[in-house]
C-alpha cells in the first residue's frame, strides 16, 4: 500500500494559499482554524483530519485531491490490493498515527464520490466531522457509535447508514478491537 507523505499535503497547501494571495490569517478566517494550526499543517508538523482537509480545500476552491497531487487518470480505475493508497491521520498516545484510511475509489473531479475504508483504533475519544455532502457507511469490523444531531446510533458488523454530513457528527469505536468502516463520500474528496 502506498502512503501519502503529509509534507506533500503541507507543501501543496502553502502553494495553493500563496497562489490565491491568502495569508495564513486569511485562510484561518475562511476555515475557522487558527493561523498557527494551518502553519503547522503546512510545515508537516500537524496531522489534519480528512474533514479538516476537506474544509481547507473548499476554502481554497479546489477538490481535496489537489492537496495530494493526484493526477487525472483514465475513466476506469482499477486498484490492486498492493497498490492501494493509504493515509494515516491523528496521533495516538505514542505519537504514532492512529487512524488509517485505505482509499478505494479516487476519482477527483471526474467522480461524484470517494470510497475509502477508515480503520479506527479502540479507546480513542470520539472523532468530530462536519463537511458538505453525504456519507454512506458500512461497518466491516468491530462496532461504532455515530452521533448525529445529538442522537447516538450503535452500529455493528454489516450495519449501514446514510446521512447528510453537513451537520457536525461524531464517531467512536465501541468494540474492544479496531473497527473498520467502508465510507462512500459525496462529493468526491480524492
Short mmCIF file of C-alpha atoms in Angstrom, two decimals:
data_model
loop_
_atom_site.label_atom_id
_atom_site.label_comp_id
_atom_site.label_asym_id
_atom_site.label_seq_id
_atom_site.Cartn_x
_atom_site.Cartn_y
_atom_site.Cartn_z
CA UNK A 1 0.00 0.00 0.00
CA UNK A 2 1.41 3.40 -0.99
CA UNK A 3 1.26 6.05 1.74
CA UNK A 4 0.87 9.75 1.07
CA UNK A 5 3.58 11.92 2.60
CA UNK A 6 1.92 14.58 4.74
CA UNK A 7 4.74 17.00 3.86
CA UNK A 8 3.36 16.89 0.28
CA UNK A 9 -0.03 17.96 1.62
CA UNK A 10 1.56 20.83 3.55
CA UNK A 11 3.63 21.99 0.60
CA UNK A 12 0.62 21.89 -1.73
CA UNK A 13 -1.48 23.76 0.82
CA UNK A 14 1.15 26.50 1.16
CA UNK A 15 1.48 26.83 -2.64
CA UNK A 16 -2.29 27.00 -3.18
CA UNK A 17 -2.75 29.54 -0.39
CA UNK A 18 0.07 31.70 -1.73
CA UNK A 19 -1.19 31.45 -5.34
CA UNK A 20 -4.54 32.82 -4.17
CA UNK A 21 -2.90 35.72 -2.36
CA UNK A 22 -4.06 34.48 1.04
CA UNK A 23 -2.14 34.90 4.25
CA UNK A 24 -2.36 32.25 6.94
CA UNK A 25 -4.71 34.62 8.78
CA UNK A 26 -6.89 34.99 5.70
CA UNK A 27 -7.18 31.21 5.32
CA UNK A 28 -7.85 30.91 9.05
CA UNK A 29 -10.76 33.35 8.69
CA UNK A 30 -12.20 31.25 5.86
CA UNK A 31 -11.85 27.89 7.62
CA UNK A 32 -12.32 28.61 11.30
CA UNK A 33 -8.91 27.10 12.10
CA UNK A 34 -6.13 29.12 13.72
CA UNK A 35 -3.21 30.54 11.76
CA UNK A 36 -0.88 28.57 14.00
CA UNK A 37 -2.63 25.26 13.24
CA UNK A 38 -2.61 25.93 9.48
CA UNK A 39 1.08 26.83 9.66
CA UNK A 40 1.79 23.54 11.45
CA UNK A 41 -0.02 21.64 8.68
CA UNK A 42 1.99 23.48 6.01
CA UNK A 43 5.25 22.60 7.81
CA UNK A 44 4.20 18.95 8.20
CA UNK A 45 4.16 19.28 12.00
CA UNK A 46 0.44 18.65 12.48
CA UNK A 47 -1.68 15.83 11.10
CA UNK A 48 -5.04 17.14 9.88
CA UNK A 49 -8.21 15.07 9.74
CA UNK A 50 -9.84 14.31 6.40
CA UNK A 51 -12.73 16.59 7.25
CA UNK A 52 -10.22 19.32 8.13
CA UNK A 53 -8.52 18.90 4.77
CA UNK A 54 -11.91 18.98 3.05
CA UNK A 55 -12.69 22.28 4.82
CA UNK A 56 -9.35 23.79 3.77
CA UNK A 57 -9.73 22.57 0.18
CA UNK A 58 -13.24 24.04 -0.02
CA UNK A 59 -11.95 27.39 1.30
CA UNK A 60 -9.27 27.34 -1.41
CA UNK A 61 -11.85 26.42 -4.06
CA UNK A 62 -10.22 23.12 -5.04
CA UNK A 63 -11.00 19.43 -4.78
CA UNK A 64 -9.21 17.78 -1.88
CA UNK A 65 -7.32 15.59 -4.38
CA UNK A 66 -5.24 18.62 -5.36
CA UNK A 67 -3.68 18.60 -1.88
CA UNK A 68 -2.42 15.05 -2.56
CA UNK A 69 -1.05 15.75 -6.08
CA UNK A 70 -3.40 13.21 -7.66
CA UNK A 71 -3.08 13.24 -11.42
CA UNK A 72 -6.17 12.82 -13.56
CA UNK A 73 -6.34 9.31 -14.91
CA UNK A 74 -8.47 7.14 -17.13
CA UNK A 75 -12.25 6.85 -16.63
CA UNK A 76 -11.79 3.24 -15.45
CA UNK A 77 -9.89 2.95 -12.18
CA UNK A 78 -8.61 -0.42 -11.02
CA UNK A 79 -6.86 -0.61 -7.66
CA UNK A 80 -4.86 -3.71 -6.84
CA UNK A 81 -4.68 -4.57 -3.14
CA UNK A 82 -0.92 -3.96 -3.04
CA UNK A 83 -1.30 -0.60 -4.83
CA UNK A 84 -3.99 0.99 -2.70
CA UNK A 85 -3.38 4.48 -1.45
CA UNK A 86 -3.11 4.69 2.34
CA UNK A 87 -3.30 7.68 4.62
CA UNK A 88 -2.65 7.90 8.35
CA UNK A 89 -4.07 10.73 10.48
CA UNK A 90 -4.43 11.57 14.16
CA UNK A 91 -1.76 10.83 16.72
CA UNK A 92 -2.10 8.19 19.41
CA UNK A 93 -0.61 8.49 22.89
CA UNK A 94 2.67 7.13 21.45
CA UNK A 95 2.79 9.97 18.85
CA UNK A 96 2.13 7.45 16.09
CA UNK A 97 -0.67 7.95 13.56
CA UNK A 98 -3.66 6.09 14.94
CA UNK A 99 -6.27 6.36 12.20
CA UNK A 100 -5.67 4.68 8.87
CA UNK A 101 -7.61 5.19 5.67
CA UNK A 102 -7.46 2.94 2.63
CA UNK A 103 -8.58 4.91 -0.42
CA UNK A 104 -10.61 2.60 -2.67
CA UNK A 105 -12.13 4.94 -5.23
CA UNK A 106 -10.43 8.20 -6.04
CA UNK A 107 -11.98 9.97 -8.99
CA UNK A 108 -11.20 13.62 -8.17
CA UNK A 109 -13.05 15.98 -10.47
CA UNK A 110 -14.34 13.10 -12.62
CA UNK A 111 -16.42 11.36 -9.99
CA UNK A 112 -19.28 12.14 -7.69
CA UNK A 113 -17.91 10.16 -4.75
CA UNK A 114 -14.88 8.76 -2.97
CA UNK A 115 -14.84 5.30 -1.41
CA UNK A 116 -12.48 4.60 1.47
CA UNK A 117 -12.07 2.32 4.47
CA UNK A 118 -11.48 4.03 7.81
CA UNK A 119 -9.63 1.84 10.34
CA UNK A 120 -10.44 3.22 13.81
CA UNK A 121 -8.49 2.15 16.90
CA UNK A 122 -10.37 1.36 20.13
CA UNK A 123 -10.14 3.59 23.20
CA UNK A 124 -9.80 6.90 21.35
CA UNK A 125 -12.08 9.90 22.02
CA UNK A 126 -14.88 10.47 19.50
CA UNK A 127 -13.82 11.97 16.17
CA UNK A 128 -15.73 15.07 15.06
CA UNK A 129 -16.64 15.63 11.42
CA UNK A 130 -18.58 18.23 9.50
CA UNK A 131 -18.44 18.76 5.77
CA UNK A 132 -20.62 19.43 2.79
CA UNK A 133 -22.30 16.43 1.18
CA UNK A 134 -23.45 12.94 2.09
CA UNK A 135 -21.95 9.81 3.56
CA UNK A 136 -22.85 6.15 3.26
CA UNK A 137 -21.12 3.88 5.77
CA UNK A 138 -20.97 0.09 6.16
CA UNK A 139 -19.33 -1.38 9.28
CA UNK A 140 -16.86 -4.07 8.20
CA UNK A 141 -15.30 -4.90 11.58
CA UNK A 142 -15.88 -4.04 15.24
CA UNK A 143 -18.64 -1.71 16.33
CA UNK A 144 -19.04 2.05 16.39
CA UNK A 145 -21.33 4.76 17.73
CA UNK A 146 -22.21 7.57 15.34
CA UNK A 147 -23.84 10.58 16.98
CA UNK A 148 -25.74 12.92 14.69
CA UNK A 149 -27.99 15.72 15.90
CA UNK A 150 -27.33 14.64 19.50
CA UNK A 151 -28.75 11.18 18.81
CA UNK A 152 -26.40 8.19 19.16
CA UNK A 153 -26.65 5.29 16.71
CA UNK A 154 -24.99 1.97 17.60
CA UNK A 155 -23.67 0.05 14.59
CA UNK A 156 -22.18 -3.44 14.37
CA UNK A 157 -20.71 -5.50 11.53
CA UNK A 158 -22.88 -5.34 8.38
CA UNK A 159 -24.96 -2.42 9.74
CA UNK A 160 -25.03 0.59 7.43
CA UNK A 161 -26.20 4.18 7.44
CA UNK A 162 -26.67 7.06 5.01
CA UNK A 163 -26.87 10.70 6.08
CA UNK A 164 -26.21 14.32 5.17
CA UNK A 165 -22.82 15.15 6.65
CA UNK A 166 -23.15 18.95 6.77
CA UNK A 167 -24.24 18.74 10.41
CA UNK A 168 -21.50 18.04 12.95
CA UNK A 169 -21.32 14.36 13.81
CA UNK A 170 -19.00 12.13 15.80
CA UNK A 171 -17.87 8.55 15.53
CA UNK A 172 -16.23 6.40 18.16
CA UNK A 173 -15.30 2.75 18.49
CA UNK A 174 -17.42 0.81 20.97
CA UNK A 175 -15.77 -2.59 20.46
CA UNK A 176 -12.60 -3.65 22.30
CA UNK A 177 -10.90 -4.15 18.93
CA UNK A 178 -10.25 -1.96 15.89
CA UNK A 179 -13.30 -1.02 13.86
CA UNK A 180 -13.33 -0.66 10.08
CA UNK A 181 -15.96 1.34 8.23
CA UNK A 182 -16.36 1.48 4.45
CA UNK A 183 -17.34 5.06 3.57
CA UNK A 184 -18.72 6.34 0.30
CA UNK A 185 -18.44 10.13 0.47
CA UNK A 186 -20.12 12.56 -1.89
CA UNK A 187 -18.94 14.88 -3.31
CA UNK A 188 -15.58 13.29 -4.09
CA UNK A 189 -12.77 14.26 -1.71
CA UNK A 190 -9.99 12.46 -3.63
#
